[in-house]
Every structure is written in structure tokens, then in C-alpha cells.
Coordinates of C-alpha atoms and ligand atoms in Angstrom, one line a residue:
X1 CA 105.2 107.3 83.4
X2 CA 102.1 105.6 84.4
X3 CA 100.8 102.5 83.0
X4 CA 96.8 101.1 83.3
X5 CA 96.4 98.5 84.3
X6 CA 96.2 99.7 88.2
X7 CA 94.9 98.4 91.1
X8 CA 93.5 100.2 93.7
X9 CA 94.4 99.2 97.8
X10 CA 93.0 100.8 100.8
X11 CA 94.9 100.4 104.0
X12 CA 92.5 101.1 106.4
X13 CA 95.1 101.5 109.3
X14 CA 94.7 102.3 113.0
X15 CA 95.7 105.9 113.0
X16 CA 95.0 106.7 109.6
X17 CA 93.2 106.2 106.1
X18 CA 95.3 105.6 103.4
X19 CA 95.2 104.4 99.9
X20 CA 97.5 103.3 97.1
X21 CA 97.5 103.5 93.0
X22 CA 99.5 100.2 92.1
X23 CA 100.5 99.8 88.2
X24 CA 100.9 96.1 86.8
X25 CA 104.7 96.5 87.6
X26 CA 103.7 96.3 91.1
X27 CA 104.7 100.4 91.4
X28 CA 103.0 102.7 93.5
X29 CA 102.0 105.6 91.1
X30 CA 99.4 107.5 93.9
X31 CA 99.2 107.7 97.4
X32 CA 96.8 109.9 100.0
X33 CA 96.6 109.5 103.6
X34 CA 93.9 111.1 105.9
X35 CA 94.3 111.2 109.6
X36 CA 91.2 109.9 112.2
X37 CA 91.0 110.7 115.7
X38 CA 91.7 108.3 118.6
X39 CA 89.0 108.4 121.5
X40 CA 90.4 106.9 124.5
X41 CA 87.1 107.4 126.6
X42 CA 88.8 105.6 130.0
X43 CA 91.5 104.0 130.8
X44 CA 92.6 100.7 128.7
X45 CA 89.8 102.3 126.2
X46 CA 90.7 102.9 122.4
X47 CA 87.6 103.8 119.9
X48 CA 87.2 105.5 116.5
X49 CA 84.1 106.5 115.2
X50 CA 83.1 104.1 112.1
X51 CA 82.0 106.9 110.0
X52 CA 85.2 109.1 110.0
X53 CA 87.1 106.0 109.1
X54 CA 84.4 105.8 106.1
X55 CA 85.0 109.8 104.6
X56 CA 88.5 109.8 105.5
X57 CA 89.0 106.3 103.6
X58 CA 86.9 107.8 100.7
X59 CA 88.7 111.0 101.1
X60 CA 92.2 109.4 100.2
X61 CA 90.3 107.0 97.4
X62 CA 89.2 110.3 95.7
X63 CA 92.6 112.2 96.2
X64 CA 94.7 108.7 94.2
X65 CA 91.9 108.5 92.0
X66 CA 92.0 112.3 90.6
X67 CA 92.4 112.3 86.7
X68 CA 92.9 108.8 87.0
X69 CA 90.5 107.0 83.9
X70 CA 88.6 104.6 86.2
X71 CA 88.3 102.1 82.9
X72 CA 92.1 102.1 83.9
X73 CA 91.4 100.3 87.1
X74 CA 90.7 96.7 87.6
X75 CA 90.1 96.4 91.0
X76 CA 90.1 97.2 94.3
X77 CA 91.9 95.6 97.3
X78 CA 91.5 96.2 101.0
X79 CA 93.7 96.0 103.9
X80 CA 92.6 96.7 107.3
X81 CA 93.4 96.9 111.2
X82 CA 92.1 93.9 112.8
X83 CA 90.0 92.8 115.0
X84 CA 88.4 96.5 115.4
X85 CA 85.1 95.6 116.6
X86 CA 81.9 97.5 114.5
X87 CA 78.3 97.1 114.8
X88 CA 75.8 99.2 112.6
X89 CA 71.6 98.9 111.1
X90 CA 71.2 97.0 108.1
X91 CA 68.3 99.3 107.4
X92 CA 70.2 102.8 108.2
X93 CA 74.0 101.8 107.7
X94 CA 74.2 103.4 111.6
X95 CA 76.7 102.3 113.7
X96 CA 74.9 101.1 117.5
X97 CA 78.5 101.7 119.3
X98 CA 81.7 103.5 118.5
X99 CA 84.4 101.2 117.1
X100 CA 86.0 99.1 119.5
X101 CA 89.8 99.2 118.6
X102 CA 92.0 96.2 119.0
X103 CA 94.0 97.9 121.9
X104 CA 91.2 98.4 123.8
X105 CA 91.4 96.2 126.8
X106 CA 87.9 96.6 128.3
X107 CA 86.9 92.8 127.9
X108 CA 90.1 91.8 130.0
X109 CA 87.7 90.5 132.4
X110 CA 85.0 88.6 130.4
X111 CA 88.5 86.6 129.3
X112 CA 89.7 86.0 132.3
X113 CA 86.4 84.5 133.1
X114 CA 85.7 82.5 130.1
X115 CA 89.5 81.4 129.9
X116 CA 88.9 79.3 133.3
X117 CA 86.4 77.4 131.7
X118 CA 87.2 77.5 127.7
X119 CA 90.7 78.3 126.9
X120 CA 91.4 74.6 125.1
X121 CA 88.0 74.7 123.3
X122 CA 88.9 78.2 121.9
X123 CA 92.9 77.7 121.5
X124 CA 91.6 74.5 119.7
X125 CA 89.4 75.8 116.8
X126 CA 90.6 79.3 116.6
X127 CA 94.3 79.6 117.2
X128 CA 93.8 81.9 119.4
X129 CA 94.4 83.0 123.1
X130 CA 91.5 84.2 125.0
X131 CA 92.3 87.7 125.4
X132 CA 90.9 91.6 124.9
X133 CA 92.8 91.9 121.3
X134 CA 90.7 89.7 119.2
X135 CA 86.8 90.5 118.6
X136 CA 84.6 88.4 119.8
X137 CA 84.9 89.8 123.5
X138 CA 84.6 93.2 122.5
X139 CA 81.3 92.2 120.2
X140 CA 79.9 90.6 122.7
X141 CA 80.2 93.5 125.0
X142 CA 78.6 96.2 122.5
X143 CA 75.5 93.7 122.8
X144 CA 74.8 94.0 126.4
X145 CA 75.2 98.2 125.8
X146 CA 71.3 98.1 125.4
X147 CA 68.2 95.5 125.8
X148 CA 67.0 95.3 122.6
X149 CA 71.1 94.5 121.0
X150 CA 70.6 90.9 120.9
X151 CA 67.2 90.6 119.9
X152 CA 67.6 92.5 117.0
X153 CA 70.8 90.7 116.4
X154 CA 69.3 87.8 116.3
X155 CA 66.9 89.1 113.4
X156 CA 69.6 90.7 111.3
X157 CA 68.9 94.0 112.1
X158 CA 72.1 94.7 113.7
X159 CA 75.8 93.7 111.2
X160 CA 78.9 92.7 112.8
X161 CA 81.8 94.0 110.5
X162 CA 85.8 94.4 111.2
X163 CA 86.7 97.3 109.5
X164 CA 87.5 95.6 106.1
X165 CA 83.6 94.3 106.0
X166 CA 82.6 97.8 107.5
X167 CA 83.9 99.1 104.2
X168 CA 82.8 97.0 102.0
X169 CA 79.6 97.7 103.1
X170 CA 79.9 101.3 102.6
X171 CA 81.1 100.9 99.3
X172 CA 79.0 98.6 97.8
X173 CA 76.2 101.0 98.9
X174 CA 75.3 98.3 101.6
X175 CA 74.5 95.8 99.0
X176 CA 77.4 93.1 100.4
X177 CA 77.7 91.9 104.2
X178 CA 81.2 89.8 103.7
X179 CA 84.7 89.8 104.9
X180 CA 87.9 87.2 104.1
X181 CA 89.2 84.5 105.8
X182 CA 92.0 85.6 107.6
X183 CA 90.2 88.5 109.1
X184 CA 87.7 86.1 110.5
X185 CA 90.2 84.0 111.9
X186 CA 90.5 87.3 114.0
X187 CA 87.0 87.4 115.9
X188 CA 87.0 84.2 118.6
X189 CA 84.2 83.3 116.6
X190 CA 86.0 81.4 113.3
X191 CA 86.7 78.0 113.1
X192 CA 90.2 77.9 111.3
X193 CA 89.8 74.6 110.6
X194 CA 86.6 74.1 109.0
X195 CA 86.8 77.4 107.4
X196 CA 83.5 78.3 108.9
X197 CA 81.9 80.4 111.8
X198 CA 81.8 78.0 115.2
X199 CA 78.3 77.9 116.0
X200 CA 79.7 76.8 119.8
X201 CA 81.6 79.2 120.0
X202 CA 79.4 82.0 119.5
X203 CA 77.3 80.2 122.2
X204 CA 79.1 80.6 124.7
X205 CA 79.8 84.3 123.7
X206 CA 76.4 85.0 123.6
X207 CA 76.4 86.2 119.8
X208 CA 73.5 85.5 116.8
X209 CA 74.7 83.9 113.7
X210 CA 72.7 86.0 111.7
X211 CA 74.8 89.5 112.4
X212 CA 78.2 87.9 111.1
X213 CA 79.6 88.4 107.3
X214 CA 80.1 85.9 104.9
X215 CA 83.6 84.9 105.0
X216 CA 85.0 84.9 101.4
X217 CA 88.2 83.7 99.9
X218 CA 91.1 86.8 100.2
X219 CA 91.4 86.7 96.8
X220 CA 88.1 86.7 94.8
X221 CA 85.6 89.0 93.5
X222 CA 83.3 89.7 96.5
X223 CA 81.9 92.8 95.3
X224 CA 81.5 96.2 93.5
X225 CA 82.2 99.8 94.5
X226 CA 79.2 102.2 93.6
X227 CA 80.2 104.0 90.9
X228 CA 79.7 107.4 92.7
X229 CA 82.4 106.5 94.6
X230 CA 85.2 105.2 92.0
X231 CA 83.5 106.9 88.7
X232 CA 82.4 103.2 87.5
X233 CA 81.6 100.2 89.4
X234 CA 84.8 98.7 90.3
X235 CA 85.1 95.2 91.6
X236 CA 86.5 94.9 94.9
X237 CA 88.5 91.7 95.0
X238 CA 91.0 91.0 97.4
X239 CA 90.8 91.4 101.0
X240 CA 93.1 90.8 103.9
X241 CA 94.2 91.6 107.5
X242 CA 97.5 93.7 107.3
X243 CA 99.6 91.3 108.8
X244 CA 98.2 89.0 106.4
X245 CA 98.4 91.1 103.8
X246 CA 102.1 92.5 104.6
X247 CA 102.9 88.5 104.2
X248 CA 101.5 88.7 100.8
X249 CA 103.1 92.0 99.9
X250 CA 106.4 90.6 100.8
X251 CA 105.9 87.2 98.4
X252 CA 106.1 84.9 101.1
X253 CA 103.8 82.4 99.8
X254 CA 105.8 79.4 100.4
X255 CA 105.5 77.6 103.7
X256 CA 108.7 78.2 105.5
X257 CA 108.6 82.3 104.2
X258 CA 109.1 84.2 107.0
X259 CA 108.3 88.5 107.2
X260 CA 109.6 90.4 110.3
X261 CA 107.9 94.3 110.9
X262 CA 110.1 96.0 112.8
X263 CA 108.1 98.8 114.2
X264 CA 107.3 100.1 117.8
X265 CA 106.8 96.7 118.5
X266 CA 108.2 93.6 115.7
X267 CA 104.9 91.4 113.9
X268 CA 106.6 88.5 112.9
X269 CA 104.6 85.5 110.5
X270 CA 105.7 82.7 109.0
X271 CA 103.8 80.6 106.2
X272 CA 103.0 77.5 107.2
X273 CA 101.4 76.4 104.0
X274 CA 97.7 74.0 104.3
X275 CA 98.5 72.9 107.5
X276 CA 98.0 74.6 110.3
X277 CA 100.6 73.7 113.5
X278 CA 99.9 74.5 116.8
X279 CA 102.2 76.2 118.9
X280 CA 104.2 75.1 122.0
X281 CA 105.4 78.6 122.6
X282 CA 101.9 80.6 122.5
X283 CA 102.2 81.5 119.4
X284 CA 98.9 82.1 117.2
X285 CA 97.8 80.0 114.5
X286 CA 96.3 82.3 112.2
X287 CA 94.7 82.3 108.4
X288 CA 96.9 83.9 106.2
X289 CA 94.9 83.9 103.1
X290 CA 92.2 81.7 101.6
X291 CA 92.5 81.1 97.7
X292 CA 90.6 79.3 95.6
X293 CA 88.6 77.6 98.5
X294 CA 92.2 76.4 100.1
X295 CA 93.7 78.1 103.2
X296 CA 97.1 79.3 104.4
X297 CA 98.0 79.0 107.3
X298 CA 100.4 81.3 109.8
X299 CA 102.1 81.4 112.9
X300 CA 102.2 84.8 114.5
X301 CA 103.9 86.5 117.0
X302 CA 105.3 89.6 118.3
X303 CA 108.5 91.2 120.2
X304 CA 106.4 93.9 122.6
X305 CA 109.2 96.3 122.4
X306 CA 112.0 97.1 119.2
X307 CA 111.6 100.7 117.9
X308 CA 110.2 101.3 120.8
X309 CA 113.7 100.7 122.9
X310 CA 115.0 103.2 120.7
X311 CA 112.2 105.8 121.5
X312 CA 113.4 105.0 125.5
X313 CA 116.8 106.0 124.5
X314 CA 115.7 109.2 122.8
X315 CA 112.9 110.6 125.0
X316 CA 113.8 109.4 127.9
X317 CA 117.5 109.2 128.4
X318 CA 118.0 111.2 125.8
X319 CA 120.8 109.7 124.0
X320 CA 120.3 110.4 120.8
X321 CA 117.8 113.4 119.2
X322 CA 116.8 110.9 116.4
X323 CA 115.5 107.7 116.0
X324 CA 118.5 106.8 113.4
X325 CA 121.2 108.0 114.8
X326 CA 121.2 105.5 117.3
X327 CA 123.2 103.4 114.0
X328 CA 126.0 105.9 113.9
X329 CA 126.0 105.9 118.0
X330 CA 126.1 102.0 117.9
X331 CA 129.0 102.2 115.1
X332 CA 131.2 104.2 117.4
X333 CA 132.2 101.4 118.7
X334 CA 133.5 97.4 118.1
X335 CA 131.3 95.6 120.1
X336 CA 129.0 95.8 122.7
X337 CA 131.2 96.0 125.6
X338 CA 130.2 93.4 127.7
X339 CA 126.9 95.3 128.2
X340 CA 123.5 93.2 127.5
X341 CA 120.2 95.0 127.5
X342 CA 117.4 93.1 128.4
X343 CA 114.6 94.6 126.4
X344 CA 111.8 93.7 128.8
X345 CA 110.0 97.8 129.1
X346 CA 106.3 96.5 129.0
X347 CA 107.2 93.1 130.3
X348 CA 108.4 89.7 127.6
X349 CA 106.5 88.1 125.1
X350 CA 107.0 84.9 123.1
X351 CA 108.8 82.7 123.5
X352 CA 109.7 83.6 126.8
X353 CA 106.3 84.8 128.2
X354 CA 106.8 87.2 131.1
X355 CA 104.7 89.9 131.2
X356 CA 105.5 91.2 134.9
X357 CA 109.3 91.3 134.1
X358 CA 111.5 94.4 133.6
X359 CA 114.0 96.1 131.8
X360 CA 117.8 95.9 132.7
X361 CA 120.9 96.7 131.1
X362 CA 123.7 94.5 132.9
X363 CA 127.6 94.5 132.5
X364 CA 128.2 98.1 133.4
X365 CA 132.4 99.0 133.9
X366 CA 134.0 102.3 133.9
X367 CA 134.6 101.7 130.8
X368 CA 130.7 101.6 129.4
X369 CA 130.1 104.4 126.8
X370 CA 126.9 105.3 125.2
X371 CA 128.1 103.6 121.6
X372 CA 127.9 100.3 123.8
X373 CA 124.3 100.9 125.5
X374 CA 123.4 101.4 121.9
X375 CA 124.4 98.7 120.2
X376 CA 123.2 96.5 123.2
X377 CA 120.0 98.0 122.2
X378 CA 120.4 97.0 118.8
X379 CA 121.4 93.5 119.5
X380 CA 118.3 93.2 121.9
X381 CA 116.0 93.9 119.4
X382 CA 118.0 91.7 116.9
X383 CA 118.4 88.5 119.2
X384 CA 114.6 89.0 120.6
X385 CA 112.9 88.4 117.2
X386 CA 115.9 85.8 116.3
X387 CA 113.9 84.2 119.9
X388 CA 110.7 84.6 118.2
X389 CA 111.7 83.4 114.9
X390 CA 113.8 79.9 116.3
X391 CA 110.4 79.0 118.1
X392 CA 108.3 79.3 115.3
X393 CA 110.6 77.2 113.1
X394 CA 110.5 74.4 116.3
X395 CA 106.9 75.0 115.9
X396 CA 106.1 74.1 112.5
X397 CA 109.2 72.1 112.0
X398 CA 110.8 73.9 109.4
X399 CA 114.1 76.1 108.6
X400 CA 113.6 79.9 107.2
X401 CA 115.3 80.1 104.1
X402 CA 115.2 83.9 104.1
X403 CA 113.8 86.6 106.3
X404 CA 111.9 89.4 105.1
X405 CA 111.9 92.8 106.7
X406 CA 109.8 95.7 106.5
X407 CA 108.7 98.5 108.8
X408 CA 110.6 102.2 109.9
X409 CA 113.4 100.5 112.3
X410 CA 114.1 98.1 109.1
X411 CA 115.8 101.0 107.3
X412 CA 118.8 100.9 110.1
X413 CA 121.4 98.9 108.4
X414 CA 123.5 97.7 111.3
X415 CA 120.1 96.2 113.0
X416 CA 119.1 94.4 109.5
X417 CA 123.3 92.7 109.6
X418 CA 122.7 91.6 113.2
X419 CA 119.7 90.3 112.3
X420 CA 121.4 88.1 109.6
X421 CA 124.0 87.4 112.2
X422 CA 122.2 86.4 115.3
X423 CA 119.2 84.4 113.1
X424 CA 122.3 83.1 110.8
X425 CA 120.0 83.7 107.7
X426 CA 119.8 86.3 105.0
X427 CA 117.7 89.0 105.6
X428 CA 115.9 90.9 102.7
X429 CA 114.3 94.4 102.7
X430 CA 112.5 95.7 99.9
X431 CA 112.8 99.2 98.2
X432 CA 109.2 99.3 98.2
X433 CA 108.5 99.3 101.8
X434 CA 104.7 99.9 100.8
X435 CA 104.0 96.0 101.6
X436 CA 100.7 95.7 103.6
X437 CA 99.1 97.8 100.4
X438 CA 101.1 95.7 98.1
X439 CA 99.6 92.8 99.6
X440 CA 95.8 93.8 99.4
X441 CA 96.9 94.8 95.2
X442 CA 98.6 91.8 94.8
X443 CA 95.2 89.8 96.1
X444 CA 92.9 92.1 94.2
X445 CA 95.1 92.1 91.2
X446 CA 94.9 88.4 90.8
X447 CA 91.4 87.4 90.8
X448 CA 91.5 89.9 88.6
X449 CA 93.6 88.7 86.0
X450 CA 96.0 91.7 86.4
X451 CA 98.7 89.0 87.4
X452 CA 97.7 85.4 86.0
X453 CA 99.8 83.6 89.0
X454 CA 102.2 84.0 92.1
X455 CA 104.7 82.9 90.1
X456 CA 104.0 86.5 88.1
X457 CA 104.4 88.8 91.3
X458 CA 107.7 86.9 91.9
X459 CA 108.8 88.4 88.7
X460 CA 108.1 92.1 89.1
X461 CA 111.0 93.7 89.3
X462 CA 112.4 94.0 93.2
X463 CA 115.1 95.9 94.2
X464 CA 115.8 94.0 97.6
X465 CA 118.5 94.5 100.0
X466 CA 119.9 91.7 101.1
X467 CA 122.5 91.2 104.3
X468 CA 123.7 87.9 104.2
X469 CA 125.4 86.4 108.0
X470 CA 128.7 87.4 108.5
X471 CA 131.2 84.4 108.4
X472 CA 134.4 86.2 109.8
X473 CA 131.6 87.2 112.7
X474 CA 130.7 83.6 114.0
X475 CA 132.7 83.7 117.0
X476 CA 131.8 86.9 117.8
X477 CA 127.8 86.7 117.4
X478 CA 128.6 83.2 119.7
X479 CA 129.5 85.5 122.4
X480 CA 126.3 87.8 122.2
X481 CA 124.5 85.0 122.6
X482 CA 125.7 83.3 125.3
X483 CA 125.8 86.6 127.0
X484 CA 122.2 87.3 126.0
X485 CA 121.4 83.5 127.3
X486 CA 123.3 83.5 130.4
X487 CA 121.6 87.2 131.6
X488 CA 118.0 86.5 130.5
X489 CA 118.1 83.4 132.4
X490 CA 118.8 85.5 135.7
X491 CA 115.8 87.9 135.0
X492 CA 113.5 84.6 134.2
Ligands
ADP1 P1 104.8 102.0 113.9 O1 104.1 101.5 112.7 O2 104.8 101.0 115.0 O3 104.5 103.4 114.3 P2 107.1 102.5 112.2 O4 107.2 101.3 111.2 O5 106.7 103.8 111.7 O6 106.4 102.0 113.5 O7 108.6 102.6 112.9 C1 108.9 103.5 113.9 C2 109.7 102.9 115.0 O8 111.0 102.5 114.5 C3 109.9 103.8 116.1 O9 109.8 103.1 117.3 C4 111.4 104.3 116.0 O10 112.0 104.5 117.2 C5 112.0 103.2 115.2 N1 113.0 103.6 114.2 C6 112.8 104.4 113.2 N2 113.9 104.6 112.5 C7 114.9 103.8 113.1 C8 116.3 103.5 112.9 N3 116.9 104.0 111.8 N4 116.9 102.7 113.7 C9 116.2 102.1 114.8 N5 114.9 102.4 115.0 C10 114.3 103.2 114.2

């Protein structure tokens, strides 16, 4: 049965355009998904083309929308890829460049270069680390692509948007220029701490004031969809970076809340409430939302490699046919055998920083069968973002209470209890695994008066799965790690 009131998200992802029909239980009643195509132009490139993100966004709008009464929907909310780099006309809506995707690594070397001379002042204001991934670089660069960039820059001819501001654009019919905090606090260009662009900053980057969006609160009315597009003007009023916005989704809006995204690689955040800690293990500090005119803060990091480990064993070693059945192949036996894998296939991230190292898998007998390889697997990507997770609570001086999980590699069980087991905390994973779109609905939904209050969305009925650390396994989860310990510190 569906119910209006609904909100509306778009998840404007990297590989696809989706969007999401949320009902005030916080239910997905509609979804559509479009597919975009990847351009990788050279080596270390990665662009999309700003106006097939546009029709294949509006394409999956339409689809959810379909004999939906649009009096029946409040609002829209948006979540988005970050950093993606896009610069179009004010006069025309034309895009100057192709999207500049946040894998692309052409701007390696303007970091390099500026990180000799700058890394404290950036580190400082934006929380960031001077590197390809984030967009001011990558701005910059599109401006030197012709003579006349800056100049008209400079005069406001020429908009600087990250995809959730490129939309916004489109769908207000060009009549808003805006994006939120916490995808500003993306760009190189945003100081977290005054909440406000870094007029030094974009000095030194070489980039005009007068191309960069407003920066609005996450959750606020910031604009309205042309009613050609929704069949009334709808206002669109939440917006948020999906990591952000997967934080939101998953209710963690206390500081201490920690969410783990256990994909390819893991995206790990943790609330840190109004105060935003630096981080001793090169971590980012990171808005996580801004409401009301008061920010949230985040630490972020990642594990380079989970799911991905398991893709090794599939496609290259070819132990298992499927992705899951590495959780049946890990069950086959008691333990891991002595065998430790050291997860390290496109080198180690935070906290132990070491991206020239390599993979291993030590403590090889006679005796070694597959079930133990995989469940070494397991436990590496368990004990990795239990790494992760132990520095950020040094960081910001507080204890998880609970950790919440979501992405495809969440749905193995065995991973989820060794999770509780090595971090010694209660994991959660939510039946609705939609969270990054719950997230932007959630926003949306609130300044909208959908929801009256967080305290609200912690009432919507949840069906969470919870492991809770196994007591009888304390010795034995002991062992794993001093195992883990002793054979990291001989590939360190
Ligand atoms: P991404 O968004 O990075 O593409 P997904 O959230 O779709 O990732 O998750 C896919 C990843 O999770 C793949 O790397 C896959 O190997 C891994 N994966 C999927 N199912 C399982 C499972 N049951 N156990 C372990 N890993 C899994």
C-alpha cells in the first residue's frame, strides 16, 4: 500500500542515475536506475558527460514518478558522487569540459607541487589532503583548457557545480546556483571552519569567487523543480554528499555514531558532533551535514581493498564462482589455520599508510586448505576496518557505541560476527540497505515537515540485524589479533 506523504531522492551515483520514492514510514515505494557511460580518455582519466548524467537522472525521476499525484510529494532530496568536477555557461547551461570524475588522477602533479609549499595551510582549513580526489585541482585544471576560462570566470560567465549543484541547476531551470555544506567541504576550496569559501585558498589555486555556488545548509529549502519536470514545482530541500548522506540514512546523528560501507573498498565515518578533531592518522575531517546554520562534523576514512579481496579470490584464483560463497568456504572450517592474509593488493591505507606495500598471505603448512585462505580473507577485511575504526575513536576521543553496516559484502553474515568480534562492539545492518537515498529523504523530508525531528526518523520502524561480540570467542579473536599484529609489523 502506498501512503503520501513521499519524498523524492536522487542518488546521482558514479556509474549510474538512480532515484527513490520514500513514504513517511521511511519505505521505499519506487525505484529506477539508468546507466551513464564512463570515458576514460587516458590513462589515470575518468569523465562523464554532464548532460547524460542530466536525462538519465530525469529519466529515473520520471520512471518513480509515473502515476504518482505530484501534490503527494513534499520534496525532493539529492545525493550525489563527490567531488566530480563540472563547469558549464550561465547564459547557455553548456558544460566548457566534460565532467571530471573523482578517480581521475590527472592533477596528481599540480598536488604534488602545491603540497611542498601548502599542505598545512590546506590540511588546516579544509580537512583535507592535497591530493587528485577532491575538486579544486581538477577545477583549476579545466580553467587553463582555454584563454578566455578564467576571464570569464571571473565575470560569472562560467559555474562551478559538483554534481549535486549541477542538478540543481538543471532543475530549477537554471534559476538556483547552490550546493550544501558537506559537499563543499569536498572542493580544497571550503573553509570547514568558518563555514565559508577560503578566499586564500582559491588564490593560490588560481580560481574566481564569482563561479562557486552558494553553500546552503543540507537540510533546507534551497529551491524548486520546474514543474515540467515533477508535474508541479516541488521544493528541493535536502542535499548531501553520499557518504554524508549514507551517515544520515543510517541515523547516526550522535557524535560517537559510527557507519562502515563495505563495498569494493570500506567508507568508514564517524560523527563527531560540532566539533571538528583533527586527525593524527590522516584521516579527513569532513562536514557531515549543516542544519539550521550549525555543522556536523566527520572523520572519514577508507580500507582500499574488502570486497575487492574477495573479487581476487574469485577472478583471479578462482576459488569460489561467487562473491558469497566465500561465507560457506570460510565456514568449512574452525578457524583460520594459522594463515593471516595481509590485505595490502593496491597498497595500505589508514591508519597504517603504505601505499607501495603488497599483498601476502603468511602461515602456509601442509595442512592449509582453501576454507582457511578464506576466512583469513574474511578476518582481513574485518580487522582492517576494526584498524580504521580504533584510530578514529583515538582521534576524536571517543568509544563507538554501535557500528553500522551497509554495502553488498555487509550481507555476509560471518564477516558482519567478526566484525563485532575483532572491533568488540555490536554491529547493526539494516533491512533497508537503501541508506545513501534514505539519507538525502531523510534531509529533504525534514525541512519539510514530513518528519518534525531526528528523534522522529529514530522511530520509523527498523528491522536491524544486530551481531553482538562473541564472549565464549575472546580468547580466540586475542589470537587473530596478535597474529594479525605480529605479521603486519614484518610487512611495515
Ligand atoms: P561497490 O558499490 O563498491 O561496487 P557493492 O556495495 O555493490 O560495492 O559490493 C560489492 C562488493 O562486495 C564486491 O567487491 C564483492 O566482491 C563483495 N561482496 C558481495 N557479496 C559478498 C559476500 N556475501 N561476501 C563477501 N563479499 C561480498
Amino acid at each position: 500500500m502506498k501512503h503520501a506523504p513521499y519524498v523524492l531522492a536522487l542518488d546521482a551515483g558514479t556509474s549510474s542515475s538512480r532515484a527513490l520514492l520514500f513514504d513517511a514510514h521511511g519505505q521505499a515505494v519506487a525505484t529506477a536506475q539508468s546507466e551513464f557511460t564512463q570515458y576514460f580518455p587516458r590513462e589515470g582519466w575518468v569523465e562523464h558527460d554532464p548532460e547524460e548524467i542530466w536525462t538519465t537522472q530525469l529519466q529515473a525521476l520520471m520512471s518513480v514518478m509515473d502515476g504518482v499525484n505530484p501534490h503527494d510529494v513534499a520534496a525532493v532530496g539529492i545525493t550525489n558522487q563527490r567531488e566530480t568536477t563540472v563547469v558549464w555557461e550561465r547564459a547557455t547551461g553548456r558544460p566548457v569540459y566534460p565532467a571530471i570524475v573523482w578517480q581521475d588522477k590527472r592533477t596528481a602533479g599540480d598536488c604534488a607541487e602545491m603540497d611542498r609549499h601548502h599542505s598545512q595551510l590546506f590540511r588546516q582549513r579544509t580537512g583535507l589532503l592535497l591530493d587528485p580526489y577532491f575538486s579544486g585541482t581538477k577545477l583549476a585544471w579545466i580553467l587553463r583548457q582555454h584563454p578566455d576560462h578564467h576571464a570569464r570566470a571571473q565575470s560569472g560567465e562560467l559555474l562551478f557545480g559538483t554534481i549535486d549543484t549541477w542538478l540543481i541547476w538543471k532543475l530549477t531551470g537554471g534559476a538556483v546556483h547552490a550546493t550544501d555544506a558537506s559537499n563543499a567541504s569536498r572542493t580544497l576550496m571550503f573553509d570547514i571552519h568558518r563555514g565559508q569559501w577560503d578566499t586564500e585558498l582559491l588564490g593560490i589555486l588560481g580560481i574566481p569567487l564569482a563561479m562557486l555556488p552558494e553553500v546552503c545548509d543540507s537540510s533546507a529549502i534551497i529551491g524548486h523543480t520546474l514543474p515540467e519536470y515533477t508535474g508541479r514545482s516541488i521544493p528541493i530541500a535536502g542535499v548531501a554528499g553520499d557518504q554524508q548522506a549514507a551517515l544520515f540514512g543510517q541515523l547516526c546523528t550522535a557524535p560517537g555514531m559510527v557507519k562502515n560501507t563495505y563495498g569494493t573498498g570500506c567508507f568508514c565515518m564517524m560523527n563527531t558532533g560540532t566539533e571538528a578533531h583533527t586527525s593524527t592518522h590522516r584521516l579527513l575531517t569532513t562536514v557531515a551535514w549543516r542544519m539550521q546554520g550549525i555543522t556536523t562534523y566527520a572523520l572519514e576514512g577508507g580500507v582500499f581493498v574488502a570486497g575487492a579481496l574477495i573479487q581476487w579470490l574469485r577472478d583471479q584464483m578462482g576459488l569460489i564462482q561467487t562473491a558469497p560463497e566465500i561465507e560457506e568456504l570460510a565456514l568449512s572450517v574452525a578457524d583460520n589455520g594459522g594463515i593471516t592474509f595481509i590485505p595490502a593488493l593496491s597498497g595500505l591505507g589508514a591508519p597504517y599508510w603504505r601505499p607501495d606495500a603488497t599483498g601476502a598471505i603468511m602461515g602456509i603448512t601442509r595442512g592449509t586448505q582453501a576454507g582457511h585462505i578464506a576466512r583469513a580473507a574474511l578476518e582481513a577485511i574485518a580487522l582492517s576496518s576494526a584498524a580504521l575504526i580504533e584510530a578514529m575513536q583515538v582521534d576524536s576521543h571517543m568509544k563507538i557505541p554501535l557500528l553500522k553496516v551497509d554495502g553488498g559484502a555487509s550481507r555476509n553474515n560471518l564477516l558482519m560476527q567478526l566484525q563485532a568480534d575483532m572491533l568488540d562492539t555490536p554491529v547493526a545492518r539494516p533491512t533497508q540497505t537503501e541508506t545513501t537515498a534514505m539519507g538525502a529523504a531523510f534531509l529533504a523530508g525534514l525541512a519539510t515537515g514530513v518528519w518534525g525531528s531526528t528523534e522522529d526518523l529514530q522511530k520509523l520502524k527498523r528491522d536491524d540485524h544486530i551481531f553482538y561480540p562473541r564472549a565464549a570467542e575472546l580468547s580466540g579473536r586475542a589470537q587473530i589479533r596478535r597474529q594479525w599484529d605480529q605479521n603486519m609489523r614484518r610487512i611495515l
